[in-house]
mmCIF file of C-alpha atoms in Angstrom:
data_model
loop_
_atom_site.group_PDB
_atom_site.id
_atom_site.type_symbol
_atom_site.label_atom_id
_atom_site.label_comp_id
_atom_site.label_asym_id
_atom_site.label_seq_id
_atom_site.Cartn_x
_atom_site.Cartn_y
_atom_site.Cartn_z
ATOM 1 C CA MET A 1 43.599 -28.552 34.524
ATOM 2 C CA ARG A 2 43.668 -29.964 37.662
ATOM 3 C CA ARG A 3 46.693 -30.510 38.260
ATOM 4 C CA ILE A 4 47.999 -27.427 36.537
ATOM 5 C CA MET A 5 44.775 -25.743 39.182
ATOM 6 C CA ASN A 6 46.162 -27.542 42.077
ATOM 7 C CA GLU A 7 50.138 -26.679 42.211
ATOM 8 C CA TYR A 8 49.583 -23.031 41.835
ATOM 9 C CA LEU A 9 47.059 -23.498 44.915
ATOM 10 C CA LEU A 10 49.862 -24.972 46.350
ATOM 11 C CA GLY A 11 52.791 -22.256 45.275
ATOM 12 C CA LEU A 12 50.322 -20.339 47.170
ATOM 13 C CA LYS A 13 49.652 -21.952 50.361
ATOM 14 C CA LEU A 14 53.949 -21.983 50.743
ATOM 15 C CA GLU A 15 53.937 -18.580 50.207
ATOM 16 C CA ASN A 16 52.284 -17.451 53.414
ATOM 17 C CA LYS A 17 49.083 -16.157 51.859
ATOM 18 C CA ALA A 18 45.769 -16.823 53.697
ATOM 19 C CA GLU A 19 43.525 -19.868 53.528
ATOM 20 C CA ARG A 20 40.405 -16.917 52.581
ATOM 21 C CA THR A 21 42.083 -15.953 49.528
ATOM 22 C CA ILE A 22 43.061 -19.126 48.304
ATOM 23 C CA ARG A 23 39.737 -20.309 49.268
ATOM 24 C CA THR A 24 38.234 -17.378 47.007
ATOM 25 C CA TYR A 25 41.076 -18.042 44.002
ATOM 26 C CA ARG A 26 40.115 -21.622 44.657
ATOM 27 C CA TRP A 27 36.581 -21.103 43.871
ATOM 28 C CA PHE A 28 36.876 -18.860 40.888
ATOM 29 C CA LEU A 29 38.678 -20.803 39.065
ATOM 30 C CA GLU A 30 37.469 -24.199 39.627
ATOM 31 C CA ARG A 31 33.766 -21.855 38.179
ATOM 32 C CA PHE A 32 35.407 -20.749 35.407
ATOM 33 C CA PHE A 33 37.512 -23.538 34.471
ATOM 34 C CA SER A 34 34.007 -25.297 34.007
ATOM 35 C CA ILE A 35 32.449 -23.694 31.518
ATOM 36 C CA CYS A 36 35.211 -22.585 30.000
ATOM 37 C CA THR A 37 35.791 -25.530 27.952
ATOM 38 C CA VAL A 38 39.419 -24.467 25.214
ATOM 39 C CA PRO A 39 42.595 -25.991 26.190
ATOM 40 C CA LEU A 40 44.653 -23.952 28.570
ATOM 41 C CA SER A 41 47.661 -23.286 26.094
ATOM 42 C CA LEU A 42 45.375 -22.123 23.297
ATOM 43 C CA LEU A 43 42.946 -19.860 25.069
ATOM 44 C CA THR A 44 42.248 -16.456 23.632
ATOM 45 C CA ALA A 45 41.618 -13.218 24.741
ATOM 46 C CA ASP A 46 38.156 -13.078 23.722
ATOM 47 C CA GLU A 47 37.305 -16.273 25.041
ATOM 48 C CA VAL A 48 38.474 -15.124 28.298
ATOM 49 C CA ARG A 49 36.794 -11.923 27.781
ATOM 50 C CA GLU A 50 33.963 -13.920 27.343
ATOM 51 C CA TYR A 51 33.793 -16.286 29.760
ATOM 52 C CA LEU A 52 34.710 -13.637 32.413
ATOM 53 C CA ASN A 53 31.449 -11.437 30.435
ATOM 54 C CA HIS A 54 29.336 -14.755 31.789
ATOM 55 C CA PHE A 55 30.888 -14.151 35.315
ATOM 56 C CA THR A 56 30.276 -10.691 36.132
ATOM 57 C CA LYS A 57 27.208 -9.764 34.884
ATOM 58 C CA GLY A 58 25.744 -7.528 37.251
ATOM 59 C CA LYS A 59 28.423 -7.802 39.747
ATOM 60 C CA LYS A 60 29.997 -5.553 41.577
ATOM 61 C CA GLU A 61 33.370 -3.180 40.452
ATOM 62 C CA ARG A 62 35.307 -4.891 43.154
ATOM 63 C CA THR A 63 33.719 -8.296 42.640
ATOM 64 C CA VAL A 64 35.024 -7.891 39.115
ATOM 65 C CA ASP A 65 38.403 -6.806 40.228
ATOM 66 C CA ALA A 66 38.815 -9.644 42.112
ATOM 67 C CA TYR A 67 38.001 -11.996 40.091
ATOM 68 C CA LEU A 68 40.493 -10.203 37.359
ATOM 69 C CA SER A 69 43.240 -10.687 40.323
ATOM 70 C CA ALA A 70 42.171 -14.458 40.409
ATOM 71 C CA LEU A 71 42.414 -15.815 37.358
ATOM 72 C CA SER A 72 45.621 -13.238 36.744
ATOM 73 C CA SER A 73 48.057 -14.954 39.328
ATOM 74 C CA PHE A 74 46.571 -18.379 37.904
ATOM 75 C CA LEU A 75 47.519 -17.828 34.632
ATOM 76 C CA GLN A 76 50.967 -15.616 35.502
ATOM 77 C CA PHE A 77 51.526 -19.304 37.660
ATOM 78 C CA CYS A 78 51.255 -21.130 33.814
ATOM 79 C CA LEU A 79 53.702 -18.981 31.954
ATOM 80 C CA ALA A 80 56.381 -18.826 33.824
ATOM 81 C CA GLU A 81 55.595 -22.666 34.280
ATOM 82 C CA GLU A 82 55.289 -22.076 30.703
ATOM 83 C CA TYR A 83 51.398 -24.355 30.827
ATOM 84 C CA ILE A 84 51.294 -20.738 28.899
ATOM 85 C CA GLU A 85 52.911 -18.360 26.064
ATOM 86 C CA LYS A 86 50.954 -15.489 27.066
ATOM 87 C CA ILE A 87 48.858 -13.590 29.147
ATOM 88 C CA VAL A 88 45.406 -13.042 27.751
ATOM 89 C CA ILE A 89 44.571 -10.292 29.885
ATOM 90 C CA LYS A 90 44.716 -7.110 29.069
ATOM 91 C CA LYS A 91 45.117 -4.796 31.940
ATOM 92 C CA ARG A 92 42.318 -1.945 30.105
ATOM 93 C CA TRP A 93 39.935 -4.894 31.732
ATOM 94 C CA ARG A 94 40.448 -3.808 34.892
ATOM 95 C CA PRO A 95 36.868 -1.056 36.194
ATOM 96 C CA LYS A 96 39.033 2.012 37.570
ATOM 97 C CA ILE A 97 37.830 1.770 41.468
ATOM 98 C CA PRO A 98 38.754 4.743 44.025
ATOM 99 C CA GLN A 99 40.832 4.121 46.943
ATOM 100 C CA SER A 100 38.604 3.581 49.973
ATOM 101 C CA LEU A 101 39.943 4.619 53.999
ATOM 102 C CA PRO A 102 40.205 1.473 56.233
ATOM 103 C CA LYS A 103 37.754 0.658 58.580
ATOM 104 C CA TYR A 104 38.331 1.328 61.608
ATOM 105 C CA LEU A 105 37.549 1.526 65.366
ATOM 106 C CA ASN A 106 37.040 5.510 66.628
ATOM 107 C CA GLU A 107 38.059 5.900 70.610
ATOM 108 C CA LEU A 108 33.737 5.823 71.344
ATOM 109 C CA GLU A 109 34.194 2.479 69.826
ATOM 110 C CA PHE A 110 37.413 1.137 70.990
ATOM 111 C CA VAL A 111 36.067 1.758 74.128
ATOM 112 C CA ARG A 112 33.251 0.078 73.995
ATOM 113 C CA VAL A 113 35.331 -3.239 72.158
ATOM 114 C CA LYS A 114 37.363 -3.642 75.335
ATOM 115 C CA ILE A 115 34.911 -3.283 77.902
ATOM 116 C CA ALA A 116 33.044 -6.127 76.079
ATOM 117 C CA ALA A 117 36.157 -8.025 75.696
ATOM 118 C CA GLU A 118 36.206 -7.650 79.197
ATOM 119 C CA ASN A 119 33.194 -10.550 79.421
ATOM 120 C CA MET A 120 34.335 -13.045 77.875
ATOM 121 C CA ASN A 121 36.578 -16.018 77.880
ATOM 122 C CA LEU A 122 40.863 -15.370 78.543
ATOM 123 C CA ARG A 123 41.185 -16.604 75.444
ATOM 124 C CA ASP A 124 39.139 -14.490 72.939
ATOM 125 C CA ARG A 125 40.372 -11.321 75.587
ATOM 126 C CA SER A 126 43.478 -12.051 75.429
ATOM 127 C CA LEU A 127 43.290 -12.596 71.140
ATOM 128 C CA ILE A 128 41.362 -9.266 70.726
ATOM 129 C CA LEU A 129 43.876 -7.119 72.959
ATOM 130 C CA PHE A 130 46.629 -8.864 71.400
ATOM 131 C CA LEU A 131 44.787 -7.871 67.344
ATOM 132 C CA LEU A 132 44.469 -4.211 69.006
ATOM 133 C CA SER A 133 47.893 -3.585 70.166
ATOM 134 C CA SER A 134 49.459 -5.605 67.213
ATOM 135 C CA GLY A 135 48.210 -4.391 64.656
ATOM 136 C CA CYS A 136 48.981 -8.543 62.499
ATOM 137 C CA ARG A 137 47.469 -10.562 60.032
ATOM 138 C CA SER A 138 44.344 -13.128 61.872
ATOM 139 C CA SER A 139 46.777 -15.647 59.745
ATOM 140 C CA GLU A 140 49.488 -14.318 61.338
ATOM 141 C CA VAL A 141 48.223 -14.496 64.850
ATOM 142 C CA SER A 142 46.809 -18.218 63.791
ATOM 143 C CA ASN A 143 50.714 -19.176 62.888
ATOM 144 C CA LEU A 144 51.975 -18.106 66.219
ATOM 145 C CA ALA A 145 53.572 -20.682 68.334
ATOM 146 C CA ILE A 146 53.723 -20.067 72.247
ATOM 147 C CA ARG A 147 57.433 -19.594 71.709
ATOM 148 C CA ASP A 148 56.586 -16.891 69.493
ATOM 149 C CA VAL A 149 55.876 -14.959 72.925
ATOM 150 C CA ASN A 150 58.243 -13.066 74.888
ATOM 151 C CA LEU A 151 55.177 -11.949 77.600
ATOM 152 C CA GLU A 152 57.777 -9.706 79.466
ATOM 153 C CA ASN A 153 59.574 -7.758 76.740
ATOM 154 C CA ARG A 154 55.780 -7.775 75.384
ATOM 155 C CA CYS A 155 57.033 -8.156 71.624
ATOM 156 C CA ALA A 156 56.243 -11.659 69.754
ATOM 157 C CA ASP A 157 58.058 -13.124 66.886
ATOM 158 C CA VAL A 158 55.474 -13.527 63.940
ATOM 159 C CA ILE A 159 55.745 -14.703 60.163
ATOM 160 C CA GLY A 160 53.826 -12.518 57.708
ATOM 161 C CA LYS A 161 53.193 -12.749 53.759
ATOM 162 C CA GLY A 162 55.932 -13.786 51.209
ATOM 163 C CA ASN A 163 57.192 -15.341 54.737
ATOM 164 C CA ARG A 164 59.061 -12.978 56.131
ATOM 165 C CA GLU A 165 59.292 -12.627 59.825
ATOM 166 C CA ARG A 166 58.952 -9.754 61.366
ATOM 167 C CA LYS A 167 59.000 -8.772 65.884
ATOM 168 C CA VAL A 168 55.737 -7.116 66.635
ATOM 169 C CA HIS A 169 54.746 -5.302 69.781
ATOM 170 C CA PHE A 170 51.717 -6.241 72.679
ATOM 171 C CA SER A 171 50.286 -4.255 75.414
ATOM 172 C CA GLU A 172 50.837 -4.369 78.841
ATOM 173 C CA GLU A 173 46.969 -6.036 79.667
ATOM 174 C CA CYS A 174 47.699 -7.530 76.569
ATOM 175 C CA ALA A 175 50.139 -9.543 78.536
ATOM 176 C CA VAL A 176 48.252 -9.534 81.868
ATOM 177 C CA ILE A 177 45.552 -11.318 79.986
ATOM 178 C CA LEU A 178 47.790 -13.793 77.566
ATOM 179 C CA SER A 179 49.781 -14.754 81.327
ATOM 180 C CA GLU A 180 46.513 -15.756 82.461
ATOM 181 C CA TYR A 181 45.337 -17.509 79.695
ATOM 182 C CA LEU A 182 48.552 -19.612 79.539
ATOM 183 C CA LYS A 183 48.041 -20.685 83.020
ATOM 184 C CA THR A 184 44.813 -22.252 82.101
ATOM 185 C CA ARG A 185 46.844 -24.675 79.646
ATOM 186 C CA ASN A 186 49.301 -27.595 79.793
ATOM 187 C CA ALA A 187 50.743 -26.875 77.196
ATOM 188 C CA ASP A 188 54.372 -27.006 75.814
ATOM 189 C CA GLY A 189 56.864 -23.847 73.925
ATOM 190 C CA ILE A 190 56.026 -26.009 69.945
ATOM 191 C CA ASP A 191 52.394 -25.554 71.229
ATOM 192 C CA PRO A 192 49.973 -23.146 68.833
ATOM 193 C CA LEU A 193 49.511 -20.460 71.371
ATOM 194 C CA PHE A 194 45.856 -20.168 71.027
ATOM 195 C CA LEU A 195 43.246 -23.579 70.399
ATOM 196 C CA ASN A 196 39.903 -23.537 69.785
ATOM 197 C CA ASN A 197 37.344 -25.246 71.531
ATOM 198 C CA SER A 198 39.042 -29.153 70.364
ATOM 199 C CA GLY A 199 42.375 -28.864 71.801
ATOM 200 C CA GLN A 200 43.312 -27.973 67.813
ATOM 201 C CA ARG A 201 45.227 -24.515 66.483
ATOM 202 C CA LEU A 202 42.694 -21.657 65.973
ATOM 203 C CA LYS A 203 41.794 -20.557 62.347
ATOM 204 C CA SER A 204 41.738 -17.696 61.058
ATOM 205 C CA ASN A 205 38.177 -18.535 60.616
ATOM 206 C CA ALA A 206 37.882 -18.540 63.388
ATOM 207 C CA ILE A 207 39.639 -15.438 64.917
ATOM 208 C CA TYR A 208 37.199 -13.804 62.963
ATOM 209 C CA TYR A 209 34.368 -15.317 64.285
ATOM 210 C CA ILE A 210 35.215 -14.492 67.315
ATOM 211 C CA THR A 211 36.165 -11.030 66.629
ATOM 212 C CA ARG A 212 32.262 -10.241 65.322
ATOM 213 C CA LYS A 213 30.477 -11.880 68.141
ATOM 214 C CA ILE A 214 32.884 -9.395 70.531
ATOM 215 C CA GLY A 215 32.425 -6.450 67.751
ATOM 216 C CA LYS A 216 27.978 -7.403 68.193
ATOM 217 C CA LYS A 217 28.426 -7.095 72.137
ATOM 218 C CA ALA A 218 30.323 -3.891 71.185
ATOM 219 C CA ASP A 219 27.243 -3.339 69.740
ATOM 220 C CA ILE A 220 29.192 -1.474 67.286
ATOM 221 C CA PRO A 221 28.012 -0.242 63.910
ATOM 222 C CA GLN A 222 30.303 -1.324 61.448
ATOM 223 C CA SER A 223 31.488 -4.975 61.083
ATOM 224 C CA LEU A 224 34.505 -5.897 63.650
ATOM 225 C CA HIS A 225 37.251 -8.024 62.170
ATOM 226 C CA PRO A 226 40.242 -9.016 62.483
ATOM 227 C CA HIS A 227 41.707 -6.655 59.860
ATOM 228 C CA CYS A 228 39.507 -3.719 61.362
ATOM 229 C CA CYS A 229 41.909 -3.892 64.348
ATOM 230 C CA ARG A 230 45.065 -4.014 62.111
ATOM 231 C CA HIS A 231 43.684 -0.870 60.383
ATOM 232 C CA THR A 232 42.925 0.012 63.849
ATOM 233 C CA PHE A 233 46.666 -0.500 65.234
ATOM 234 C CA ALA A 234 47.731 1.335 62.464
ATOM 235 C CA THR A 235 45.506 5.431 63.074
ATOM 236 C CA ASN A 236 45.677 4.936 67.074
ATOM 237 C CA MET A 237 49.439 4.670 66.224
ATOM 238 C CA LEU A 238 50.055 7.382 64.001
ATOM 239 C CA ALA A 239 47.191 10.066 66.402
ATOM 240 C CA ARG A 240 49.963 8.921 68.797
ATOM 241 C CA GLY A 241 52.868 10.706 66.438
ATOM 242 C CA ALA A 242 54.708 7.229 65.542
ATOM 243 C CA SER A 243 56.360 7.388 62.062
ATOM 244 C CA LEU A 244 55.150 5.934 59.068
ATOM 245 C CA GLU A 245 58.181 3.817 58.969
ATOM 246 C CA LEU A 246 57.787 2.230 62.666
ATOM 247 C CA ILE A 247 53.998 1.594 61.778
ATOM 248 C CA ALA A 248 55.445 -0.158 58.472
ATOM 249 C CA ASP A 249 57.834 -2.496 60.501
ATOM 250 C CA GLU A 250 55.577 -3.124 62.946
ATOM 251 C CA LEU A 251 52.689 -4.154 60.341
ATOM 252 C CA GLY A 252 55.326 -6.321 57.551
ATOM 253 C CA HIS A 253 54.453 -3.646 55.200
ATOM 254 C CA VAL A 254 57.455 -3.491 52.112
ATOM 255 C CA ASN A 255 56.197 -0.983 50.046
ATOM 256 C CA LEU A 256 55.572 2.116 52.635
ATOM 257 C CA ASN A 257 52.675 4.185 50.373
ATOM 258 C CA THR A 258 50.832 0.786 51.713
ATOM 259 C CA THR A 259 51.227 2.634 54.663
ATOM 260 C CA ARG A 260 50.746 6.153 53.392
ATOM 261 C CA ILE A 261 47.051 5.731 53.488
ATOM 262 C CA TYR A 262 46.702 5.516 57.394
ATOM 263 C CA ALA A 263 47.838 9.741 56.985
ATOM 264 C CA ARG A 264 44.690 10.007 54.700
ATOM 265 C CA ILE A 265 42.213 8.960 57.610
ATOM 266 C CA LEU A 266 44.115 10.896 59.735
ATOM 267 C CA LYS A 267 43.823 13.729 57.471
ATOM 268 C CA GLU A 268 40.430 13.612 56.406
ATOM 269 C CA ASP A 269 39.193 12.795 59.952
ATOM 270 C CA LEU A 270 41.445 16.992 60.742
ATOM 271 C CA VAL A 271 38.960 18.137 57.771
ATOM 272 C CA THR A 272 35.808 17.259 59.061
ATOM 273 C CA ALA A 273 36.178 17.818 63.155
ATOM 274 C CA TYR A 274 37.214 21.374 61.778
ATOM 275 C CA GLN A 275 34.348 21.106 59.959
ATOM 276 C CA ASN A 276 32.324 20.064 62.830
ATOM 277 C CA LYS A 277 33.894 22.832 65.500
ATOM 278 C CA MET A 278 33.543 25.865 62.559
ATOM 279 C CA GLY A 279 30.265 25.115 60.308
#
C-alpha cells in the first residue's frame, strides 16, 4: 500500500499540485490506511463508508468533502493503474456545500496592506505587491526564476496547474520595488526570484507566513493569505471593467465558470451598496 500511495503522491507532484494539497492528501491517506486492514483490491463501498464515518464523525461538511476528494482522487489513480477494478466511492456521499464567495480585500484594506508593506524589507514588499498585482498562486511565485520576469514590460512567465504556461502582468510599483530587491542580490538568471533567509528558494508555506504577517501589521479583520491576494486581483480587475475572459487568462483558469464567481462578488457588492444608501 505504501508503494502505491507514494506513486500516487509523486504523480501529484509531477502534475504541479500545490505542496499544501499534497501534504493534506498524504496525511489523510496515511491515517485512512493505518486502520483500514482490507487489501486495496478487496475494498467494498460498505467498508469504505464505514472507515469514512469513523474519520468524519463530528467534522464540518467542508472537511468531509476534503477527505472524500483525497480518497476519490487516490482511487481514481488506482483504477487507472489497474490496482483496483472499480471505484468504491459513491457520488451521493458528498455533502451539499453552498458555494461561498472568495475572500478579498476591500478598497480600504487594500490600501492598509500596501502601507504596512512599506515598512517591510524589500523582499517582502515586492512579494506582496507581486501577489496583489499579478494574481499568481503561491506555488507559481515560489517556482519563478529571475529569468522568467521581464521588469521592463512588467510581465512574467509562470507554470500553473497542470504544467500549463501563461504570461502574467504586474504593476509598475511592483516592478520598481522588485528591481530594488534584485539589486541587493548577486544573482544569476537561473536563480529563484525570491529567496528565504538561508538563500534558498522561498517555499509556498513561507509565502503564506509572510502574507499573514503583513496582514496582521495592516490590522485587517480577515487573515491575509496568497489566495486572498489572488481574489483581490480578480475583483479589482473586474471592477475596472476587465472582461471575464481576460481575467481567466491572467489567473490561468481553464473553465470560464471558475472565473464567473467574481461577477457574483461584484453583483452582491452593488446590492449591498444600494441597500446602504436606499435602506
